[in-house]
Amino acid sequence: MSTHQQLVDEIRGFLYSTDQTYNDRLRELADGYVRLCQEANNRLRRCEEFLQKGLRSEAIHFAQADPPLLDVLAAIDFPERPQWEEMALMYNLPMPPELYLPSAEALNRAYAEEQPLEHLLKQHRRLALARAPLAERLSVLRQLASLDPMNPVWNDDVAEFERHRVKQFASDIQNALKNRDVQACMALWNEISTQNWSVPPPQDLMQQLSQFLSKVNQKQIRERLGKLAEDIHDCYANQDENAVARLLQEWNQLLFEGGISPADPITRRVQAASQWLARVQKKNAERQAYEEALRALKRVLAMPDAGIEDIIDARDKLEMLGAIDALVEREIEDRIAQIQAN
């Protein structure tokens, strides 16, 4: 059992005993308890100073030193403290100071806020010790600033790291472009373009980087179009309408992504398949329209109150879409004759 807990337990034991006569040990307990309260308050004040400066991790680290501050406070802020103060007053013993409990509450909140950040804080310290690249350390700092927006330290650190990182961009971009390192160029572009920088990156090099990546993207898209053209040709040869339609949709999406004009010579590679699909889809649409018009005519013929004009109108619409079968013509004539007979 800790010394502070033993002292408090002895005080509480005295308060619950039937013999509360003054003795020298009572003064020793009073002196020891006052000293515990003063030491706890001093540590609380120091923690509060850290917290006011946004140094939450430092405050927690200081509070966790042996003996842990919150454990000490839990012991010395015991329920019978008011009775002990009365006893101290009665026997003219040293009065314990008030505990800075609001500071203790702030420290408790700091612990609660720190817990979700624990993994990132460990990563931040590990990267610092390993002297990791600024880009990695800056990424972790941004996450800390996002998760802990009330702590000004993170935003200050982010701004400082950004200034140093922007200075590195010039050489990093130049080296990546010189070596035509596509992966490095893409990583740099993603790093620069996905964040709002407090210090603008070098715009001339950014433009060179953008132009290089645009050319790379064009080349990659044209390579994909070449492979896709072969797949389209194979499906066209097999008269696979659904596959050709799906692949041509992918083809057109790639043209759009690459900013490639429909008049570009590469489009000739799928021209025959595209024209064939257009003809097939047109025939399918015409057939569907004809079948719908035929169903509409059948519905009119089946209507008990249909007039001759209704039937002729439905027949004309069907005839506009294609030739009418002889059996259907006979059905129309019979229905008109039936209406006339009535």
Coordinates of N, CA and C in Angstrom, one line a residue, residues 72-293:
V72 N -3.1 9.9 -6.1 CA -2.9 10.6 -4.8 C -4.2 11.4 -4.5
L73 N -4.7 12.1 -5.5 CA -5.9 12.9 -5.3 C -7.1 12.1 -4.8
A74 N -7.2 10.9 -5.4 CA -8.3 10.0 -5.1 C -8.2 9.6 -3.6
A75 N -7.0 9.5 -3.1 CA -6.8 9.1 -1.7 C -7.0 10.3 -0.7
I76 N -6.4 11.4 -1.1 CA -6.4 12.5 -0.1 C -7.7 13.3 -0.1
D77 N -8.5 13.1 -1.2 CA -9.8 13.8 -1.2 C -10.9 12.8 -0.6
F78 N -10.7 12.4 0.6 CA -11.5 11.3 1.2 C -12.8 11.9 1.8
P79 N -13.9 11.1 1.9 CA -15.2 11.6 2.2 C -15.2 12.3 3.6
E80 N -14.4 11.8 4.5 CA -14.4 12.3 5.9 C -13.5 13.6 6.1
R81 N -13.1 14.2 5.0 CA -12.2 15.3 5.2 C -12.8 16.4 6.0
P82 N -14.1 16.8 5.8 CA -14.7 17.9 6.7 C -14.6 17.6 8.2
Q83 N -14.8 16.3 8.6 CA -14.6 15.9 10.0 C -13.2 16.1 10.4
W84 N -12.3 15.7 9.5 CA -10.8 15.9 9.9 C -10.5 17.3 10.1
E85 N -11.0 18.2 9.3 CA -10.8 19.6 9.4 C -11.3 20.2 10.7
E86 N -12.5 19.7 11.1 CA -13.0 20.0 12.5 C -12.1 19.6 13.6
M87 N -11.6 18.4 13.4 CA -10.7 17.8 14.4 C -9.4 18.7 14.5
A88 N -8.9 19.0 13.3 CA -7.7 19.9 13.3 C -7.9 21.2 14.0
L89 N -9.1 21.8 13.7 CA -9.4 23.1 14.3 C -9.5 22.9 15.9
M90 N -10.1 21.8 16.3 CA -10.3 21.6 17.7 C -9.0 21.4 18.5
Y91 N -8.1 20.7 17.8 CA -6.8 20.4 18.5 C -5.7 21.4 18.0
N92 N -6.1 22.4 17.3 CA -5.1 23.4 16.9 C -4.0 22.7 16.0
L93 N -4.4 21.9 15.1 CA -3.5 21.2 14.2 C -3.4 21.9 12.9
P94 N -2.3 21.7 12.1 CA -2.2 22.4 10.8 C -3.5 22.1 9.9
M95 N -4.1 23.1 9.3 CA -5.2 22.9 8.5 C -4.8 22.6 7.1
P96 N -5.4 21.6 6.5 CA -5.0 21.3 5.1 C -5.5 22.3 4.1
P97 N -4.8 22.6 3.0 CA -5.2 23.6 2.0 C -6.3 22.9 1.2
E98 N -7.2 23.8 0.6 CA -8.2 23.3 -0.4 C -7.5 22.7 -1.6
L99 N -8.0 21.6 -2.0 CA -7.4 21.0 -3.2 C -7.9 21.7 -4.5
Y100 N -7.1 21.8 -5.5 CA -7.4 22.4 -6.7 C -8.2 21.4 -7.6
L101 N -9.4 21.1 -7.2 CA -10.2 20.1 -7.9 C -10.5 20.5 -9.3
P102 N -10.8 21.8 -9.7 CA -11.0 22.1 -11.1 C -9.9 21.7 -12.0
S103 N -8.6 21.9 -11.4 CA -7.5 21.5 -12.2 C -7.4 20.0 -12.4
A104 N -7.9 19.3 -11.4 CA -7.9 17.8 -11.5 C -8.9 17.4 -12.5
E105 N -10.1 18.1 -12.6 CA -11.1 17.8 -13.6 C -10.5 18.1 -15.0
A106 N -9.8 19.2 -15.1 CA -9.2 19.5 -16.4 C -8.2 18.4 -16.8
L107 N -7.4 17.9 -15.8 CA -6.5 16.8 -16.1 C -7.2 15.5 -16.5
N108 N -8.3 15.2 -15.9 CA -9.1 14.1 -16.2 C -9.6 14.2 -17.7
R109 N -10.0 15.4 -18.1 CA -10.5 15.6 -19.4 C -9.3 15.4 -20.4
A110 N -8.1 15.8 -20.0 CA -7.0 15.6 -20.9 C -6.7 14.2 -21.1
Y111 N -6.8 13.4 -20.0 CA -6.6 11.9 -20.2 C -7.6 11.4 -21.2
A112 N -8.9 11.8 -21.1 CA -9.9 11.3 -22.0 C -9.7 11.7 -23.4
E113 N -9.2 12.9 -23.6 CA -8.9 13.4 -25.0 C -7.7 12.7 -25.6
E114 N -6.8 12.4 -24.7 CA -5.5 11.8 -25.2 C -5.6 10.4 -25.6
Q115 N -6.6 9.7 -25.1 CA -6.7 8.2 -25.4 C -6.9 7.9 -26.9
P116 N -7.8 8.6 -27.6 CA -8.0 8.3 -29.0 C -6.7 8.7 -29.8
L117 N -5.9 9.5 -29.3 CA -4.7 10.0 -30.0 C -3.5 9.2 -29.7
E118 N -3.6 8.2 -28.8 CA -2.4 7.5 -28.3 C -1.6 6.9 -29.4
H119 N -2.3 6.2 -30.4 CA -1.6 5.5 -31.5 C -0.8 6.6 -32.3
L120 N -1.5 7.7 -32.7 CA -0.9 8.7 -33.5 C 0.3 9.3 -32.7
L121 N 0.2 9.5 -31.5 CA 1.2 10.1 -30.7 C 2.5 9.2 -30.6
K122 N 2.2 7.9 -30.5 CA 3.4 7.0 -30.5 C 4.0 7.0 -31.9
Q123 N 3.2 7.1 -32.9 CA 3.8 7.1 -34.3 C 4.5 8.4 -34.5
H124 N 4.0 9.5 -34.0 CA 4.7 10.8 -34.1 C 6.0 10.8 -33.4
R125 N 6.1 10.2 -32.2 CA 7.4 10.1 -31.5 C 8.3 9.2 -32.2
R126 N 7.8 8.1 -32.7 CA 8.7 7.1 -33.4 C 9.3 7.7 -34.7
L127 N 8.5 8.5 -35.4 CA 9.0 9.1 -36.6 C 10.0 10.2 -36.3
A128 N 9.8 10.9 -35.2 CA 10.7 11.9 -34.8 C 12.1 11.3 -34.4
L129 N 12.0 10.2 -33.7 CA 13.3 9.6 -33.2 C 14.0 9.0 -34.4
A130 N 13.3 8.5 -35.4 CA 13.9 7.9 -36.6 C 14.3 8.9 -37.6
R131 N 14.0 10.1 -37.3 CA 14.3 11.2 -38.3 C 13.7 10.8 -39.7
A132 N 12.4 10.5 -39.6 CA 11.7 10.1 -40.8 C 11.5 11.3 -41.8
P133 N 11.3 11.0 -43.1 CA 11.1 12.1 -44.0 C 10.0 13.0 -43.6
L134 N 10.1 14.3 -43.9 CA 9.1 15.3 -43.5 C 7.7 15.0 -44.0
A135 N 7.6 14.4 -45.2 CA 6.3 14.1 -45.7 C 5.5 13.1 -44.8
E136 N 6.2 12.1 -44.2 CA 5.6 11.1 -43.3 C 5.2 11.8 -42.0
R137 N 6.1 12.6 -41.5 CA 5.8 13.2 -40.2 C 4.7 14.3 -40.3
L138 N 4.7 15.0 -41.4 CA 3.7 16.0 -41.7 C 2.3 15.3 -41.8
S139 N 2.2 14.1 -42.4 CA 1.0 13.4 -42.5 C 0.4 13.1 -41.2
V140 N 1.2 12.6 -40.3 CA 0.8 12.3 -38.9 C 0.4 13.5 -38.1
L141 N 1.1 14.6 -38.3 CA 0.8 15.9 -37.6 C -0.6 16.4 -38.1
R142 N -0.9 16.3 -39.4 CA -2.2 16.7 -39.9 C -3.3 15.9 -39.2
Q143 N -3.1 14.6 -39.1 CA -4.1 13.8 -38.4 C -4.3 14.2 -37.0
L144 N -3.2 14.5 -36.3 CA -3.3 14.9 -34.9 C -4.1 16.3 -34.8
A145 N -3.8 17.2 -35.7 CA -4.4 18.5 -35.7 C -5.9 18.3 -36.0
S146 N -6.3 17.4 -36.9 CA -7.7 17.2 -37.2 C -8.4 16.5 -36.0
L147 N -7.8 15.6 -35.4 CA -8.5 14.9 -34.2 C -8.5 15.7 -33.0
D148 N -7.5 16.6 -32.9 CA -7.4 17.4 -31.6 C -7.3 18.9 -32.0
P149 N -8.5 19.4 -32.5 CA -8.5 20.8 -33.0 C -8.3 21.9 -31.9
M150 N -8.6 21.6 -30.7 CA -8.5 22.6 -29.6 C -7.0 22.8 -29.1
N151 N -6.1 21.9 -29.6 CA -4.7 22.0 -29.2 C -4.0 22.8 -30.2
P152 N -3.6 24.1 -29.9 CA -2.9 24.9 -30.9 C -1.5 24.4 -31.3
V153 N -0.9 23.6 -30.5 CA 0.4 23.1 -30.8 C 0.5 22.4 -32.1
W154 N -0.5 21.6 -32.4 CA -0.5 20.8 -33.6 C -0.5 21.7 -34.9
N155 N -1.4 22.7 -34.9 CA -1.4 23.6 -36.0 C -0.2 24.4 -36.2
D156 N 0.4 24.7 -35.1 CA 1.7 25.4 -35.2 C 2.8 24.5 -35.7
D157 N 2.8 23.3 -35.3 CA 3.8 22.3 -35.8 C 3.6 22.0 -37.3
V158 N 2.3 21.9 -37.7 CA 2.0 21.7 -39.1 C 2.5 22.8 -40.0
A159 N 2.3 24.0 -39.5 CA 2.7 25.2 -40.3 C 4.2 25.2 -40.4
E160 N 4.9 24.9 -39.3 CA 6.4 24.9 -39.4 C 6.9 23.8 -40.3
F161 N 6.3 22.6 -40.2 CA 6.8 21.5 -41.0 C 6.5 21.8 -42.5
E162 N 5.3 22.4 -42.7 CA 5.0 22.7 -44.1 C 6.0 23.7 -44.7
R163 N 6.5 24.6 -44.0 CA 7.5 25.6 -44.5 C 8.8 24.8 -44.9
H164 N 9.2 23.9 -44.1 CA 10.4 23.1 -44.4 C 10.1 22.2 -45.6
R165 N 8.9 21.6 -45.6 CA 8.6 20.6 -46.7 C 8.6 21.3 -48.0
V166 N 8.0 22.5 -48.1 CA 7.9 23.3 -49.3 C 9.3 23.6 -49.9
K167 N 10.2 23.9 -49.0 CA 11.6 24.1 -49.4 C 12.2 22.9 -50.1
Q168 N 11.8 21.7 -49.7 CA 12.3 20.5 -50.2 C 11.7 20.1 -51.6
F169 N 10.5 20.7 -51.9 CA 9.8 20.3 -53.1 C 10.6 20.6 -54.3
A170 N 11.3 21.8 -54.3 CA 12.1 22.1 -55.5 C 13.0 21.0 -56.0
S171 N 13.9 20.6 -55.0 CA 14.8 19.5 -55.4 C 14.1 18.2 -55.7
D172 N 13.1 17.9 -54.9 CA 12.4 16.6 -55.1 C 11.7 16.5 -56.5
I173 N 11.1 17.6 -56.8 CA 10.4 17.6 -58.1 C 11.4 17.6 -59.3
Q174 N 12.4 18.4 -59.2 CA 13.5 18.4 -60.2 C 14.1 17.0 -60.4
N175 N 14.4 16.4 -59.3 CA 15.0 15.0 -59.4 C 14.1 14.0 -60.0
A176 N 12.8 14.1 -59.6 CA 11.8 13.1 -60.2 C 11.6 13.4 -61.6
L177 N 11.5 14.6 -62.1 CA 11.4 14.9 -63.5 C 12.6 14.5 -64.3
K178 N 13.8 14.8 -63.7 CA 15.0 14.5 -64.4 C 15.1 13.0 -64.7
N179 N 14.7 12.2 -63.7 CA 14.8 10.7 -63.8 C 13.6 10.1 -64.4
R180 N 12.6 11.0 -64.8 CA 11.4 10.5 -65.4 C 10.8 9.4 -64.5
D181 N 10.8 9.7 -63.2 CA 10.3 8.7 -62.2 C 8.8 9.0 -62.0
V182 N 8.0 8.2 -62.7 CA 6.5 8.4 -62.7 C 6.0 8.2 -61.3
Q183 N 6.4 7.2 -60.6 CA 5.8 6.9 -59.3 C 6.2 8.1 -58.3
A184 N 7.4 8.5 -58.4 CA 7.8 9.7 -57.5 C 7.0 10.9 -57.9
C185 N 6.8 11.2 -59.2 CA 6.1 12.4 -59.6 C 4.6 12.3 -59.1
M186 N 4.0 11.1 -59.3 CA 2.6 11.0 -58.8 C 2.5 11.1 -57.3
A187 N 3.5 10.6 -56.6 CA 3.5 10.8 -55.1 C 3.6 12.2 -54.7
L188 N 4.5 12.9 -55.4 CA 4.6 14.4 -55.1 C 3.4 15.1 -55.5
W189 N 2.8 14.8 -56.6 CA 1.6 15.5 -57.0 C 0.4 15.3 -56.0
N190 N 0.3 14.0 -55.6 CA -0.8 13.7 -54.6 C -0.5 14.5 -53.3
E191 N 0.7 14.5 -52.9 CA 1.0 15.2 -51.6 C 0.7 16.7 -51.7
I192 N 1.0 17.3 -52.8 CA 0.9 18.7 -53.0 C -0.6 19.1 -53.2
S193 N -1.3 18.3 -54.0 CA -2.6 18.7 -54.5 C -3.7 18.4 -53.5
T194 N -3.5 17.5 -52.6 CA -4.5 17.0 -51.7 C -4.6 17.8 -50.4
Q195 N -3.7 18.8 -50.2 CA -3.7 19.6 -49.0 C -3.7 21.1 -49.3
N196 N -4.2 21.8 -48.3 CA -4.1 23.3 -48.4 C -2.9 23.7 -47.6
W197 N -1.9 24.2 -48.4 CA -0.6 24.5 -47.8 C -0.6 26.0 -47.3
S198 N 0.0 26.2 -46.1 CA 0.2 27.5 -45.6 C 1.2 28.3 -46.4
V199 N 2.1 27.6 -47.0 CA 3.1 28.2 -47.9 C 2.9 27.6 -49.3
P200 N 2.6 28.4 -50.3 CA 2.4 27.8 -51.7 C 3.6 27.1 -52.2
P201 N 3.4 25.9 -52.7 CA 4.5 25.2 -53.4 C 5.0 26.0 -54.7
P202 N 6.2 25.7 -55.2 CA 6.7 26.4 -56.4 C 5.8 26.2 -57.6
Q203 N 5.1 27.2 -58.1 CA 4.1 27.0 -59.2 C 4.8 26.6 -60.5
D204 N 6.0 27.1 -60.8 CA 6.6 26.7 -62.1 C 6.9 25.3 -62.1
L205 N 7.4 24.7 -61.0 CA 7.7 23.3 -61.0 C 6.4 22.5 -60.9
M206 N 5.4 23.0 -60.3 CA 4.1 22.4 -60.2 C 3.5 22.2 -61.7
Q207 N 3.7 23.2 -62.5 CA 3.2 23.2 -63.8 C 4.0 22.1 -64.6
Q208 N 5.3 22.1 -64.5 CA 6.1 21.1 -65.1 C 5.7 19.7 -64.7
L209 N 5.4 19.5 -63.4 CA 5.0 18.2 -62.9 C 3.7 17.8 -63.5
S210 N 2.8 18.8 -63.6 CA 1.4 18.5 -64.2 C 1.5 18.2 -65.6
Q211 N 2.4 18.9 -66.4 CA 2.5 18.5 -67.8 C 3.1 17.1 -68.0
F212 N 4.1 16.8 -67.2 CA 4.7 15.5 -67.3 C 3.7 14.4 -67.0
L213 N 3.0 14.5 -65.9 CA 2.0 13.5 -65.6 C 0.9 13.5 -66.6
S214 N 0.5 14.6 -67.2 CA -0.5 14.6 -68.2 C -0.1 13.8 -69.4
K215 N 1.2 13.9 -69.8 CA 1.7 13.1 -70.9 C 1.8 11.6 -70.6
V216 N 2.2 11.3 -69.4 CA 2.2 9.9 -68.9 C 0.8 9.4 -68.9
N217 N -0.2 10.1 -68.5 CA -1.6 9.7 -68.5 C -2.1 9.4 -69.9
Q218 N -1.7 10.3 -70.8 CA -2.1 10.2 -72.2 C -1.6 8.9 -72.7
K219 N -0.3 8.6 -72.5 CA 0.4 7.4 -73.0 C -0.3 6.2 -72.4
Q220 N -0.6 6.2 -71.1 CA -1.2 5.0 -70.5 C -2.6 4.8 -71.0
I221 N -3.4 5.9 -71.2 CA -4.7 5.7 -71.7 C -4.7 5.2 -73.2
R222 N -3.8 5.7 -74.0 CA -3.7 5.1 -75.4 C -3.3 3.7 -75.4
E223 N -2.5 3.3 -74.4 CA -2.1 1.8 -74.3 C -3.3 1.0 -74.0
R224 N -4.1 1.5 -73.0 CA -5.4 0.8 -72.6 C -6.4 0.8 -73.8
L225 N -6.4 1.9 -74.5 CA -7.3 1.9 -75.7 C -6.9 0.9 -76.7
G226 N -5.6 0.8 -76.9 CA -5.1 -0.2 -77.9 C -5.5 -1.6 -77.5
K227 N -5.4 -2.0 -76.2 CA -5.8 -3.3 -75.8 C -7.3 -3.4 -75.9
L228 N -8.0 -2.4 -75.5 CA -9.5 -2.4 -75.6 C -10.0 -2.6 -77.0
A229 N -9.3 -2.0 -78.0 CA -9.7 -2.1 -79.4 C -9.7 -3.5 -79.8
E230 N -8.7 -4.3 -79.4 CA -8.6 -5.7 -79.7 C -9.7 -6.5 -79.1
D231 N -10.1 -6.2 -77.9 CA -11.2 -6.9 -77.3 C -12.5 -6.6 -78.0
I232 N -12.7 -5.3 -78.4 CA -13.9 -4.9 -79.1 C -14.0 -5.6 -80.4
H233 N -12.8 -5.7 -81.1 CA -12.8 -6.4 -82.4 C -13.2 -7.8 -82.3
D234 N -12.7 -8.5 -81.3 CA -13.0 -9.9 -81.1 C -14.5 -10.1 -80.8
C235 N -15.1 -9.3 -80.0 CA -16.5 -9.4 -79.6 C -17.4 -9.0 -80.9
Y236 N -16.9 -8.1 -81.7 CA -17.6 -7.7 -82.9 C -17.6 -8.9 -83.9
A237 N -16.5 -9.6 -84.0 CA -16.4 -10.8 -84.8 C -17.3 -11.9 -84.4
N238 N -17.6 -12.0 -83.1 CA -18.5 -13.0 -82.6 C -20.0 -12.4 -82.5
Q239 N -20.2 -11.2 -83.0 CA -21.5 -10.6 -83.0 C -22.1 -10.6 -81.6
D240 N -21.3 -10.3 -80.6 CA -21.8 -10.2 -79.3 C -22.2 -8.8 -78.9
E241 N -23.4 -8.5 -79.1 CA -23.9 -7.1 -79.0 C -23.7 -6.6 -77.6
N242 N -24.0 -7.3 -76.6 CA -23.9 -6.8 -75.2 C -22.4 -6.5 -74.8
A243 N -21.5 -7.4 -75.2 CA -20.1 -7.2 -74.9 C -19.6 -6.0 -75.7
V244 N -19.9 -5.9 -77.0 CA -19.5 -4.7 -77.7 C -20.0 -3.4 -77.1
A245 N -21.3 -3.4 -76.7 CA -21.8 -2.2 -76.1 C -21.1 -1.8 -74.8
R246 N -20.8 -2.8 -74.0 CA -20.1 -2.6 -72.7 C -18.7 -2.1 -73.0
L247 N -18.0 -2.7 -73.9 CA -16.6 -2.3 -74.1 C -16.5 -0.9 -74.8
L248 N -17.5 -0.6 -75.7 CA -17.5 0.7 -76.3 C -17.8 1.8 -75.3
Q249 N -18.6 1.5 -74.3 CA -18.9 2.5 -73.2 C -17.6 2.7 -72.4
E250 N -16.8 1.7 -72.2 CA -15.5 1.9 -71.5 C -14.6 2.7 -72.4
W251 N -14.6 2.4 -73.7 CA -13.8 3.1 -74.7 C -14.1 4.6 -74.6
N252 N -15.4 4.9 -74.7 CA -15.7 6.4 -74.7 C -15.4 7.0 -73.4
Q253 N -15.4 6.3 -72.3 CA -15.0 6.9 -71.0 C -13.5 7.2 -71.0
L254 N -12.7 6.3 -71.6 CA -11.3 6.5 -71.6 C -11.0 7.7 -72.6
L255 N -11.7 7.8 -73.7 CA -11.5 9.0 -74.5 C -11.8 10.3 -73.8
F256 N -12.8 10.3 -72.9 CA -13.2 11.5 -72.2 C -12.1 11.8 -71.1
E257 N -11.6 10.7 -70.4 CA -10.6 10.9 -69.4 C -9.3 11.4 -70.0
G258 N -9.0 11.0 -71.2 CA -7.8 11.4 -71.8 C -7.9 12.7 -72.6
G259 N -9.1 13.2 -72.7 CA -9.3 14.4 -73.5 C -9.0 14.2 -75.0
I260 N -9.3 13.0 -75.4 CA -9.0 12.6 -76.8 C -10.3 12.8 -77.7
S261 N -10.1 13.5 -78.8 CA -11.2 13.9 -79.7 C -11.7 12.7 -80.4
P262 N -13.1 12.7 -80.6 CA -13.6 11.6 -81.4 C -13.1 11.5 -82.8
A263 N -12.5 12.6 -83.3 CA -11.9 12.6 -84.6 C -10.4 12.1 -84.6
D264 N -9.9 11.7 -83.4 CA -8.5 11.2 -83.4 C -8.4 9.9 -84.2
P265 N -7.3 9.7 -84.9 CA -7.1 8.5 -85.7 C -7.3 7.2 -85.0
I266 N -7.1 7.2 -83.7 CA -7.2 6.0 -82.9 C -8.7 5.4 -82.9
T267 N -9.6 6.3 -83.1 CA -11.0 5.9 -83.1 C -11.4 5.1 -84.3
R268 N -10.6 5.1 -85.3 CA -10.9 4.3 -86.5 C -10.8 2.8 -86.2
R269 N -10.1 2.5 -85.2 CA -9.9 1.1 -84.8 C -11.2 0.4 -84.4
V270 N -12.1 1.2 -83.9 CA -13.4 0.6 -83.5 C -14.6 1.1 -84.3
Q271 N -14.3 1.8 -85.4 CA -15.3 2.4 -86.2 C -16.3 1.4 -86.7
A272 N -15.8 0.3 -87.3 CA -16.7 -0.8 -87.8 C -17.6 -1.4 -86.8
A273 N -17.0 -1.7 -85.6 CA -17.8 -2.3 -84.5 C -18.8 -1.3 -84.0
S274 N -18.4 0.0 -83.9 CA -19.4 1.0 -83.5 C -20.5 1.2 -84.4
Q275 N -20.2 1.2 -85.7 CA -21.3 1.3 -86.7 C -22.2 0.1 -86.7
W276 N -21.6 -1.1 -86.6 CA -22.4 -2.3 -86.5 C -23.4 -2.2 -85.3
L277 N -22.8 -1.8 -84.1 CA -23.7 -1.8 -82.9 C -24.8 -0.8 -83.1
A278 N -24.5 0.4 -83.7 CA -25.5 1.4 -84.0 C -26.7 0.8 -84.8
R279 N -26.3 0.0 -85.9 CA -27.3 -0.6 -86.7 C -28.2 -1.6 -85.9
V280 N -27.5 -2.4 -85.1 CA -28.2 -3.4 -84.4 C -29.1 -2.8 -83.4
Q281 N -28.6 -1.8 -82.7 CA -29.5 -1.1 -81.7 C -30.6 -0.4 -82.3
K282 N -30.4 0.1 -83.5 CA -31.5 0.8 -84.2 C -32.6 -0.2 -84.6
K283 N -32.2 -1.4 -85.1 CA -33.1 -2.4 -85.4 C -33.9 -2.9 -84.2
N284 N -33.1 -3.1 -83.1 CA -33.8 -3.5 -81.9 C -34.8 -2.5 -81.4
A285 N -34.5 -1.2 -81.5 CA -35.4 -0.1 -81.1 C -36.7 -0.1 -82.0
E286 N -36.4 -0.3 -83.3 CA -37.6 -0.3 -84.3 C -38.5 -1.5 -84.0
R287 N -37.8 -2.7 -83.7 CA -38.6 -3.9 -83.4 C -39.4 -3.7 -82.1
Q288 N -38.8 -3.1 -81.1 CA -39.5 -2.9 -79.9 C -40.7 -1.9 -80.1
A289 N -40.5 -0.9 -80.9 CA -41.5 0.1 -81.1 C -42.7 -0.6 -81.9
Y290 N -42.3 -1.4 -82.9 CA -43.4 -2.1 -83.7 C -44.2 -3.1 -82.8
E291 N -43.5 -3.8 -81.9 CA -44.2 -4.7 -81.0 C -45.1 -4.0 -80.0
E292 N -44.6 -2.8 -79.6 CA -45.5 -2.0 -78.7 C -46.7 -1.5 -79.4
A293 N -46.5 -1.1 -80.6 CA -47.7 -0.6 -81.4 C -48.6 -1.7 -81.7

